[in-house]
mmCIF file of C-alpha atoms in Angstrom:
data_model
loop_
_atom_site.group_PDB
_atom_site.id
_atom_site.type_symbol
_atom_site.label_atom_id
_atom_site.label_comp_id
_atom_site.label_asym_id
_atom_site.label_seq_id
_atom_site.Cartn_x
_atom_site.Cartn_y
_atom_site.Cartn_z
ATOM 1 C CA MET V 5 167.285 3.443 185.270
ATOM 2 C CA LYS V 6 170.760 3.454 186.713
ATOM 3 C CA ALA V 7 172.312 6.286 184.739
ATOM 4 C CA ARG V 8 174.705 7.930 187.164
ATOM 5 C CA HIS V 9 177.601 8.061 184.686
ATOM 6 C CA ILE V 10 176.809 8.810 181.015
ATOM 7 C CA LEU V 11 179.054 8.905 177.942
ATOM 8 C CA VAL V 12 177.970 11.179 175.057
ATOM 9 C CA PRO V 13 179.797 11.014 171.704
ATOM 10 C CA THR V 14 179.801 14.233 169.675
ATOM 11 C CA ASP V 15 181.121 15.267 166.269
ATOM 12 C CA PHE V 16 180.069 18.895 166.911
ATOM 13 C CA SER V 17 177.192 18.706 164.418
ATOM 14 C CA GLU V 18 173.762 20.122 165.229
ATOM 15 C CA ALA V 19 172.379 16.576 165.210
ATOM 16 C CA SER V 20 174.871 15.350 167.810
ATOM 17 C CA LEU V 21 173.951 18.232 170.126
ATOM 18 C CA GLU V 22 170.550 16.573 170.661
ATOM 19 C CA ALA V 23 172.317 13.777 172.552
ATOM 20 C CA VAL V 24 174.025 16.348 174.778
ATOM 21 C CA LYS V 25 170.649 18.004 175.446
ATOM 22 C CA MET V 26 169.202 14.592 176.321
ATOM 23 C CA ALA V 27 172.070 13.951 178.729
ATOM 24 C CA ALA V 28 171.286 17.297 180.383
ATOM 25 C CA ARG V 29 167.720 16.069 180.999
ATOM 26 C CA PHE V 30 169.046 12.830 182.459
ATOM 27 C CA VAL V 31 171.082 14.993 184.830
ATOM 28 C CA GLU V 32 167.796 16.388 186.127
ATOM 29 C CA LEU V 33 166.143 12.956 186.317
ATOM 30 C CA TYR V 34 168.981 10.812 187.649
ATOM 31 C CA ASP V 35 171.576 13.244 189.049
ATOM 32 C CA SER V 36 174.021 11.977 186.404
ATOM 33 C CA THR V 37 177.616 12.874 185.629
ATOM 34 C CA VAL V 38 178.204 13.324 181.890
ATOM 35 C CA ASP V 39 181.439 12.750 179.951
ATOM 36 C CA LEU V 40 181.765 13.961 176.367
ATOM 37 C CA ILE V 41 183.866 12.071 173.826
ATOM 38 C CA HIS V 42 185.029 13.180 170.387
ATOM 39 C CA VAL V 43 186.743 10.658 168.131
ATOM 40 C CA ILE V 44 188.823 11.961 165.246
ATOM 41 C CA PRO V 45 189.085 9.403 162.427
ATOM 42 C CA LEU V 46 192.770 8.637 161.902
ATOM 43 C CA MET V 47 193.018 9.847 158.284
ATOM 44 C CA SER V 48 191.055 13.027 159.027
ATOM 45 C CA TYR V 49 193.411 13.669 161.908
ATOM 46 C CA TYR V 50 196.489 13.511 159.707
ATOM 47 C CA ASP V 51 194.866 15.483 156.877
ATOM 48 C CA GLU V 52 193.710 18.296 159.152
ATOM 49 C CA SER V 53 196.933 18.335 161.150
ATOM 50 C CA MET V 54 199.216 18.516 158.122
ATOM 51 C CA GLU V 55 197.102 20.953 156.099
ATOM 52 C CA HIS V 56 198.432 24.056 157.831
ATOM 53 C CA LEU V 57 201.971 22.844 158.441
ATOM 54 C CA GLY V 58 205.049 23.584 156.454
ATOM 55 C CA VAL V 59 207.763 21.064 155.820
ATOM 56 C CA PRO V 60 209.718 20.083 157.773
ATOM 57 C CA PHE V 61 207.545 19.948 160.895
ATOM 58 C CA ASP V 62 207.935 18.523 164.362
ATOM 59 C CA MET V 63 205.612 15.575 165.149
ATOM 60 C CA GLU V 64 205.503 16.309 168.884
ATOM 61 C CA LYS V 65 205.127 20.063 168.691
ATOM 62 C CA ASP V 66 203.082 20.489 165.528
ATOM 63 C CA LEU V 67 201.277 17.426 164.266
ATOM 64 C CA TYR V 68 199.752 15.935 167.400
ATOM 65 C CA PRO V 69 198.485 18.952 169.410
ATOM 66 C CA LYS V 70 196.706 21.062 166.791
ATOM 67 C CA VAL V 71 193.559 19.046 166.043
ATOM 68 C CA LEU V 72 193.182 17.826 169.610
ATOM 69 C CA LYS V 73 193.420 21.367 170.952
ATOM 70 C CA ALA V 74 190.731 22.609 168.566
ATOM 71 C CA SER V 75 188.329 19.776 169.394
ATOM 72 C CA ASN V 76 188.946 20.199 173.115
ATOM 73 C CA GLU V 77 187.990 23.869 172.869
ATOM 74 C CA LYS V 78 184.751 22.939 171.071
ATOM 75 C CA MET V 79 183.875 20.382 173.744
ATOM 76 C CA HIS V 80 184.447 22.933 176.503
ATOM 77 C CA GLU V 81 182.009 25.287 174.744
ATOM 78 C CA ILE V 82 179.360 22.555 174.459
ATOM 79 C CA ALA V 83 179.766 21.427 178.075
ATOM 80 C CA GLU V 84 179.515 24.985 179.386
ATOM 81 C CA LYS V 85 176.416 25.695 177.309
ATOM 82 C CA TYR V 86 174.396 22.544 178.056
ATOM 83 C CA LEU V 87 175.671 20.824 181.212
ATOM 84 C CA PRO V 88 175.561 22.153 184.794
ATOM 85 C CA LYS V 89 179.103 22.599 186.084
ATOM 86 C CA GLU V 90 178.738 20.151 188.963
ATOM 87 C CA HIS V 91 177.594 17.422 186.558
ATOM 88 C CA ARG V 92 180.345 17.801 183.955
ATOM 89 C CA GLY V 93 182.769 14.927 183.832
ATOM 90 C CA GLN V 94 185.673 14.319 181.493
ATOM 91 C CA LEU V 95 186.127 15.805 178.023
ATOM 92 C CA ILE V 96 187.716 12.960 176.089
ATOM 93 C CA ASN V 97 189.545 13.473 172.782
ATOM 94 C CA LEU V 98 190.770 10.354 171.009
ATOM 95 C CA VAL V 99 192.135 9.481 167.586
ATOM 96 C CA GLY V 100 191.092 6.164 166.064
ATOM 97 C CA ARG V 101 190.648 4.331 162.795
ATOM 98 C CA LYS V 102 187.057 3.341 163.594
ATOM 99 C CA PRO V 103 185.124 5.807 165.810
ATOM 100 C CA SER V 104 182.459 3.207 166.688
ATOM 101 C CA HIS V 105 185.085 0.839 168.123
ATOM 102 C CA VAL V 106 186.756 3.645 170.057
ATOM 103 C CA ILE V 107 183.428 4.696 171.618
ATOM 104 C CA ALA V 108 182.449 1.121 172.522
ATOM 105 C CA GLU V 109 185.887 0.402 174.021
ATOM 106 C CA GLN V 110 185.879 3.639 176.030
ATOM 107 C CA ALA V 111 182.472 2.715 177.466
ATOM 108 C CA LYS V 112 183.604 -0.848 178.205
ATOM 109 C CA ASN V 113 186.799 0.159 179.978
ATOM 110 C CA SER V 114 185.203 2.826 182.180
ATOM 111 C CA GLN V 115 182.345 2.735 184.659
ATOM 112 C CA TYR V 116 179.585 4.045 182.410
ATOM 113 C CA ASP V 117 175.943 3.131 182.873
ATOM 114 C CA LEU V 118 174.710 4.472 179.542
ATOM 115 C CA ILE V 119 175.792 5.846 176.175
ATOM 116 C CA ILE V 120 173.550 8.553 174.697
ATOM 117 C CA MET V 121 174.184 9.378 171.057
ATOM 118 C CA ALA V 122 172.483 10.975 168.097
ATOM 119 C CA ASN V 123 171.085 8.863 165.281
ATOM 120 C CA LYS V 124 173.128 10.868 162.789
ATOM 121 C CA GLY V 125 176.036 13.252 162.812
ATOM 122 C CA LYS V 126 177.762 15.310 160.137
ATOM 123 C CA HIS V 127 177.380 12.678 157.442
ATOM 124 C CA GLU V 128 173.840 12.216 156.161
ATOM 125 C CA THR V 129 172.548 8.735 155.375
ATOM 126 C CA LYS V 130 169.325 7.308 154.012
ATOM 127 C CA ASP V 131 169.068 5.074 157.086
ATOM 128 C CA ALA V 132 167.481 6.317 160.307
ATOM 129 C CA ARG V 133 170.805 5.780 162.100
ATOM 130 C CA SER V 134 174.293 6.362 160.824
ATOM 131 C CA ASN V 135 176.773 3.558 160.326
ATOM 132 C CA ILE V 136 178.700 4.702 163.398
ATOM 133 C CA THR V 137 175.623 4.728 165.653
ATOM 134 C CA GLU V 138 174.494 1.328 164.425
ATOM 135 C CA LYS V 139 177.941 -0.171 165.047
ATOM 136 C CA VAL V 140 178.102 1.275 168.559
ATOM 137 C CA ILE V 141 174.731 -0.393 169.218
ATOM 138 C CA ARG V 142 176.129 -3.660 167.860
ATOM 139 C CA TYR V 143 179.465 -3.644 169.698
ATOM 140 C CA SER V 144 178.729 -1.873 172.984
ATOM 141 C CA GLU V 145 178.482 -3.907 176.173
ATOM 142 C CA LYS V 146 176.761 -0.931 177.816
ATOM 143 C CA PRO V 147 173.185 0.262 177.126
ATOM 144 C CA VAL V 148 172.897 2.693 174.207
ATOM 145 C CA LEU V 149 170.141 5.296 173.857
ATOM 146 C CA SER V 150 170.088 6.652 170.295
ATOM 147 C CA LEU V 151 167.751 9.431 169.185
ATOM 148 C CA ASN V 152 166.982 12.132 166.669
ATOM 149 C CA LYS V 153 165.802 14.699 169.171
ATOM 150 C CA ALA V 154 165.975 15.100 172.933
ATOM 151 C CA PHE V 155 162.685 14.324 174.643
ATOM 152 C CA ASP V 156 161.077 15.346 177.928
ATOM 153 C CA LYS V 157 158.870 13.566 180.465
ATOM 154 C CA LYS V 158 155.628 14.427 178.666
ATOM 155 C CA SER V 159 156.827 12.973 175.345
ATOM 156 C CA ILE V 160 156.999 9.302 176.397
ATOM 157 C CA ASN V 161 153.625 7.603 176.816
ATOM 158 C CA GLU V 162 154.202 4.153 175.283
ATOM 159 C CA ILE V 163 157.397 2.093 175.536
ATOM 160 C CA LEU V 164 157.631 -0.834 173.105
ATOM 161 C CA VAL V 165 159.601 -3.941 174.107
ATOM 162 C CA PRO V 166 159.880 -6.747 171.494
ATOM 163 C CA VAL V 167 160.065 -10.193 173.159
ATOM 164 C CA ASP V 168 160.598 -13.697 171.769
ATOM 165 C CA GLY V 169 160.088 -15.792 174.912
ATOM 166 C CA SER V 170 163.793 -16.023 175.733
ATOM 167 C CA ASP V 171 165.543 -14.777 178.854
ATOM 168 C CA GLU V 172 167.720 -12.578 176.640
ATOM 169 C CA SER V 173 164.743 -10.698 175.254
ATOM 170 C CA ALA V 174 163.367 -10.273 178.802
ATOM 171 C CA THR V 175 166.576 -8.570 179.972
ATOM 172 C CA PRO V 176 165.512 -5.045 178.870
ATOM 173 C CA LEU V 177 162.297 -5.217 180.902
ATOM 174 C CA ALA V 178 163.984 -3.950 184.070
ATOM 175 C CA GLU V 179 165.205 -0.824 182.242
ATOM 176 C CA ALA V 180 161.890 -0.439 180.420
ATOM 177 C CA PHE V 181 160.107 -0.615 183.782
ATOM 178 C CA GLU V 182 162.360 2.098 185.214
ATOM 179 C CA MET V 183 161.810 4.316 182.186
ATOM 180 C CA ALA V 184 158.042 3.744 182.364
ATOM 181 C CA LEU V 185 158.045 4.862 186.009
ATOM 182 C CA THR V 186 160.139 7.928 185.234
ATOM 183 C CA PHE V 187 157.999 9.029 182.286
ATOM 184 C CA ASP V 188 154.640 7.752 183.609
ATOM 185 C CA ALA V 189 154.278 5.527 180.540
ATOM 186 C CA ARG V 190 152.881 2.100 179.759
ATOM 187 C CA ILE V 191 154.872 -0.841 178.381
ATOM 188 C CA THR V 192 153.748 -2.661 175.243
ATOM 189 C CA LEU V 193 155.180 -6.143 174.753
ATOM 190 C CA MET V 194 155.307 -7.226 171.114
ATOM 191 C CA HIS V 195 155.832 -10.780 169.901
ATOM 192 C CA ILE V 196 156.039 -11.535 166.179
ATOM 193 C CA ILE V 197 155.223 -15.005 164.861
ATOM 194 C CA GLU V 198 157.200 -15.510 161.654
ATOM 195 C CA PRO V 199 157.062 -18.348 159.132
ATOM 196 C CA TYR V 200 160.296 -20.230 158.730
ATOM 197 C CA THR V 201 162.029 -21.645 155.686
ATOM 198 C CA LEU V 202 163.470 -25.009 154.765
ATOM 199 C CA GLY V 203 165.463 -24.570 151.587
ATOM 200 C CA MET V 204 163.228 -22.600 149.245
ATOM 201 C CA GLU V 205 159.982 -23.674 150.912
ATOM 202 C CA VAL V 206 158.204 -21.347 153.328
ATOM 203 C CA LEU V 207 156.538 -23.388 156.046
ATOM 204 C CA PRO V 208 153.315 -22.177 157.726
ATOM 205 C CA MET V 209 153.236 -20.170 160.929
ATOM 206 C CA THR V 210 152.340 -21.806 164.198
ATOM 207 C CA ILE V 211 148.677 -22.714 164.545
ATOM 208 C CA GLU V 212 148.589 -21.658 168.185
ATOM 209 C CA ASP V 213 146.057 -18.927 168.901
ATOM 210 C CA ASP V 214 147.215 -15.491 170.031
ATOM 211 C CA GLU V 215 145.964 -15.951 173.588
ATOM 212 C CA SER V 216 147.990 -19.143 174.091
ATOM 213 C CA VAL V 217 151.115 -17.420 172.786
ATOM 214 C CA TYR V 218 150.474 -14.421 175.045
ATOM 215 C CA LYS V 219 150.046 -16.596 178.141
ATOM 216 C CA ALA V 220 153.253 -18.498 177.349
ATOM 217 C CA LEU V 221 155.157 -15.212 176.982
ATOM 218 C CA ILE V 222 153.920 -13.873 180.332
ATOM 219 C CA LYS V 223 154.786 -17.190 181.985
ATOM 220 C CA ASN V 224 158.324 -17.008 180.548
ATOM 221 C CA ILE V 225 158.728 -13.412 181.728
ATOM 222 C CA GLN V 226 157.564 -14.287 185.242
ATOM 223 C CA GLY V 227 159.991 -17.226 185.178
ATOM 224 C CA TYR V 228 162.803 -14.851 184.267
ATOM 225 C CA PHE V 229 161.890 -12.539 187.165
ATOM 226 C CA GLU V 230 161.876 -15.490 189.562
ATOM 227 C CA LYS V 231 165.358 -16.480 188.397
ATOM 228 C CA HIS V 232 166.502 -12.913 189.086
ATOM 229 C CA PRO V 233 165.026 -11.978 192.491
ATOM 230 C CA GLU V 234 167.494 -9.086 192.744
ATOM 231 C CA LEU V 235 165.271 -7.215 190.272
ATOM 232 C CA GLY V 236 162.325 -7.342 192.667
ATOM 233 C CA LEU V 237 159.971 -7.591 189.669
ATOM 234 C CA SER V 238 156.842 -9.637 189.053
ATOM 235 C CA ILE V 239 154.057 -9.595 186.467
ATOM 236 C CA LYS V 240 150.413 -10.483 187.090
ATOM 237 C CA SER V 241 147.220 -10.379 185.067
ATOM 238 C CA THR V 242 144.683 -7.605 185.518
ATOM 239 C CA GLY V 243 141.919 -10.074 184.656
ATOM 240 C CA THR V 244 141.700 -8.704 181.127
ATOM 241 C CA ASP V 245 143.342 -10.654 178.324
ATOM 242 C CA PHE V 246 146.575 -9.149 177.018
ATOM 243 C CA GLU V 247 146.773 -6.721 179.952
ATOM 244 C CA ASP V 248 149.026 -7.136 182.985
ATOM 245 C CA ILE V 249 150.619 -5.186 185.787
ATOM 246 C CA MET V 250 154.378 -5.271 186.330
ATOM 247 C CA THR V 251 155.310 -4.564 189.926
ATOM 248 C CA ARG V 252 158.577 -3.914 191.718
ATOM 249 C CA LYS V 253 158.886 -4.332 195.454
ATOM 250 C CA GLU V 254 161.936 -2.757 197.018
ATOM 251 C CA ASN V 255 162.545 -1.737 200.638
ATOM 252 C CA LYS V 256 158.862 -2.245 201.496
ATOM 253 C CA LYS V 257 157.963 0.092 198.636
ATOM 254 C CA SER V 258 155.777 -1.138 195.764
ATOM 255 C CA GLU V 259 155.626 0.493 192.311
ATOM 256 C CA SER V 260 153.635 -0.688 189.293
ATOM 257 C CA VAL V 261 153.445 -0.155 185.533
ATOM 258 C CA ARG V 262 150.653 -1.144 183.135
ATOM 259 C CA VAL V 263 151.665 -3.694 180.481
ATOM 260 C CA VAL V 264 149.801 -4.460 177.245
ATOM 261 C CA SER V 265 150.779 -7.386 174.975
ATOM 262 C CA LEU V 266 150.537 -7.627 171.192
ATOM 263 C CA VAL V 267 150.903 -10.898 169.285
ATOM 264 C CA LYS V 268 151.253 -10.350 165.543
ATOM 265 C CA LYS V 269 151.922 -12.583 162.560
ATOM 266 C CA GLY V 270 154.203 -11.351 159.821
ATOM 267 C CA PHE V 271 156.917 -12.379 157.396
ATOM 268 C CA SER V 272 159.372 -9.857 158.828
ATOM 269 C CA ALA V 273 159.753 -9.220 162.561
ATOM 270 C CA HIS V 274 161.809 -6.070 162.057
ATOM 271 C CA SER V 275 159.248 -4.574 159.663
ATOM 272 C CA GLU V 276 156.410 -5.245 162.097
ATOM 273 C CA ILE V 277 158.408 -3.686 164.930
ATOM 274 C CA PHE V 278 159.464 -0.444 163.261
ATOM 275 C CA ASP V 279 156.139 -0.005 161.451
ATOM 276 C CA TYR V 280 154.224 -0.258 164.723
ATOM 277 C CA ALA V 281 156.758 1.784 166.671
ATOM 278 C CA ASN V 282 156.979 4.619 164.159
ATOM 279 C CA GLU V 283 153.193 4.906 164.215
ATOM 280 C CA ASN V 284 152.403 4.292 167.892
ATOM 281 C CA ALA V 285 155.328 4.066 170.325
ATOM 282 C CA ASP V 286 157.455 6.859 171.768
ATOM 283 C CA LEU V 287 160.467 4.753 172.765
ATOM 284 C CA VAL V 288 161.652 1.243 171.842
ATOM 285 C CA VAL V 289 163.689 -0.870 174.274
ATOM 286 C CA MET V 290 165.356 -3.954 172.760
ATOM 287 C CA SER V 291 167.862 -6.639 173.558
ATOM 288 C CA THR V 292 170.747 -7.003 171.113
ATOM 289 C CA HIS V 293 170.506 -10.806 171.402
ATOM 290 C CA GLY V 294 167.687 -13.349 171.584
ATOM 291 C CA ARG V 295 167.451 -17.094 171.713
ATOM 292 C CA THR V 296 170.557 -19.262 171.407
ATOM 293 C CA GLY V 297 171.787 -20.746 168.153
ATOM 294 C CA ILE V 298 170.495 -19.475 164.811
ATOM 295 C CA ALA V 299 167.635 -17.516 166.388
ATOM 296 C CA ARG V 300 170.150 -15.659 168.557
ATOM 297 C CA VAL V 301 171.836 -14.465 165.384
ATOM 298 C CA LEU V 302 168.476 -13.589 163.842
ATOM 299 C CA LEU V 303 167.302 -11.434 166.746
ATOM 300 C CA GLY V 304 170.621 -9.612 166.768
ATOM 301 C CA SER V 305 170.105 -8.993 163.057
ATOM 302 C CA THR V 306 166.536 -7.835 163.752
ATOM 303 C CA THR V 307 167.777 -5.244 166.253
ATOM 304 C CA GLY V 308 170.285 -3.950 163.706
ATOM 305 C CA ILE V 309 167.658 -3.649 160.977
ATOM 306 C CA VAL V 310 165.209 -1.968 163.351
ATOM 307 C CA ALA V 311 167.949 0.538 164.205
ATOM 308 C CA GLN V 312 168.376 1.346 160.503
ATOM 309 C CA HIS V 313 164.694 2.183 159.986
ATOM 310 C CA LEU V 314 163.290 3.233 163.361
ATOM 311 C CA GLU V 315 162.631 6.954 163.617
ATOM 312 C CA LYS V 316 161.836 6.877 167.339
ATOM 313 C CA PRO V 317 164.352 6.791 170.225
ATOM 314 C CA LEU V 318 165.886 3.337 170.717
ATOM 315 C CA LEU V 319 167.412 1.951 173.912
ATOM 316 C CA THR V 320 169.418 -1.234 173.323
ATOM 317 C CA LEU V 321 170.851 -3.530 175.977
ATOM 318 C CA ARG V 322 173.204 -6.486 175.755
ATOM 319 C CA PRO V 323 172.137 -9.399 177.969
ATOM 320 C CA GLU V 324 174.516 -10.378 180.775
#
C-alpha cells in the first residue's frame, strides 16, 4: 500500500488513540509521515472559549487562542508518546461546523495517501462506527482505514473484498493485494446474489449456478487488470474451483497472493458481508461505489450499512 503520508483525526479519547497507534505501526511498515488533526465543532469552540472569559473580552486575544492552544498541547503530547520524531508531520487544529467535512476536505486538499481513524470517539453510539467516521468514509476521496483497535502483522490472516462484477468494485483489489503481501494473508472475494423487487413483488434470484457466477467474476477482474496495466496485476486459476492466485509483476519481480471466492445468495448483501466478516475475516476492503445507475447507489448504501455494523477493521476506497 502506498501510505507515505497519513492523516489521523483525534478527539483525544482513548478510542481515538488506537488510530494513532495504528499509524505508528504503518510508520514501521511503510516509512510513513503522520499528521494529526483535531477538529473542534464550532459551537463547542465558542462555548469552551467563552466559559472562562469575563465580559467584555477581546476576540483576537481571548476568544480565538484559548481552545486552540489547549488542543495543540494535547496533540504534542500524543505525537511525542506514540510517533517517532522523524516521522511526525503537522499538528493541525481546525474549527468547523461539521468535523467529518473538515477532515475529508483536509485530506482532499493535501497530499495524503490514507486516513486512519477510530470507529468511535468520545461519543458512544450503538453503531459499530460513529456518525463522524461513517461520514468521513462517505465523503472522503482518499482511502479510509477505520478500526476499533490497532492491529499487528500476525493479526491479519484473511482479507475480505466484496465484489459485484463492476470495475468500481475491483478497484480495491490493488490495495487488498498490497495489504495481503504485507500481512502474509489471503484474499477472500465475496459476491452476493440478491433478489430484486418490482413494486411490491420480490422476483427470484438468478438461476445461474455458483461456479458460472464465480468464473464470470474472475473474468471481469482479469479484464479490469488488463485495462489497467500500470497495476501489474493478473489473476489465474490454481486448477481448483473457487481458488486463484493473484500475481503482480514489477521490475522483473513477481509476488503472489492466494485468492478464494465465495458466491452466496441472500436478501441483504450488507448483512451477508458483515455477518461473514465478523465471524471469519480480519480486515474488510471495500469500494464506496459499485455499478452505474441505481446499483451504484445501492452499493454505496451497502458500504455505509456495513460500516455501521462491522466490528472488524474496514478499508474503504473511492474509485477513480
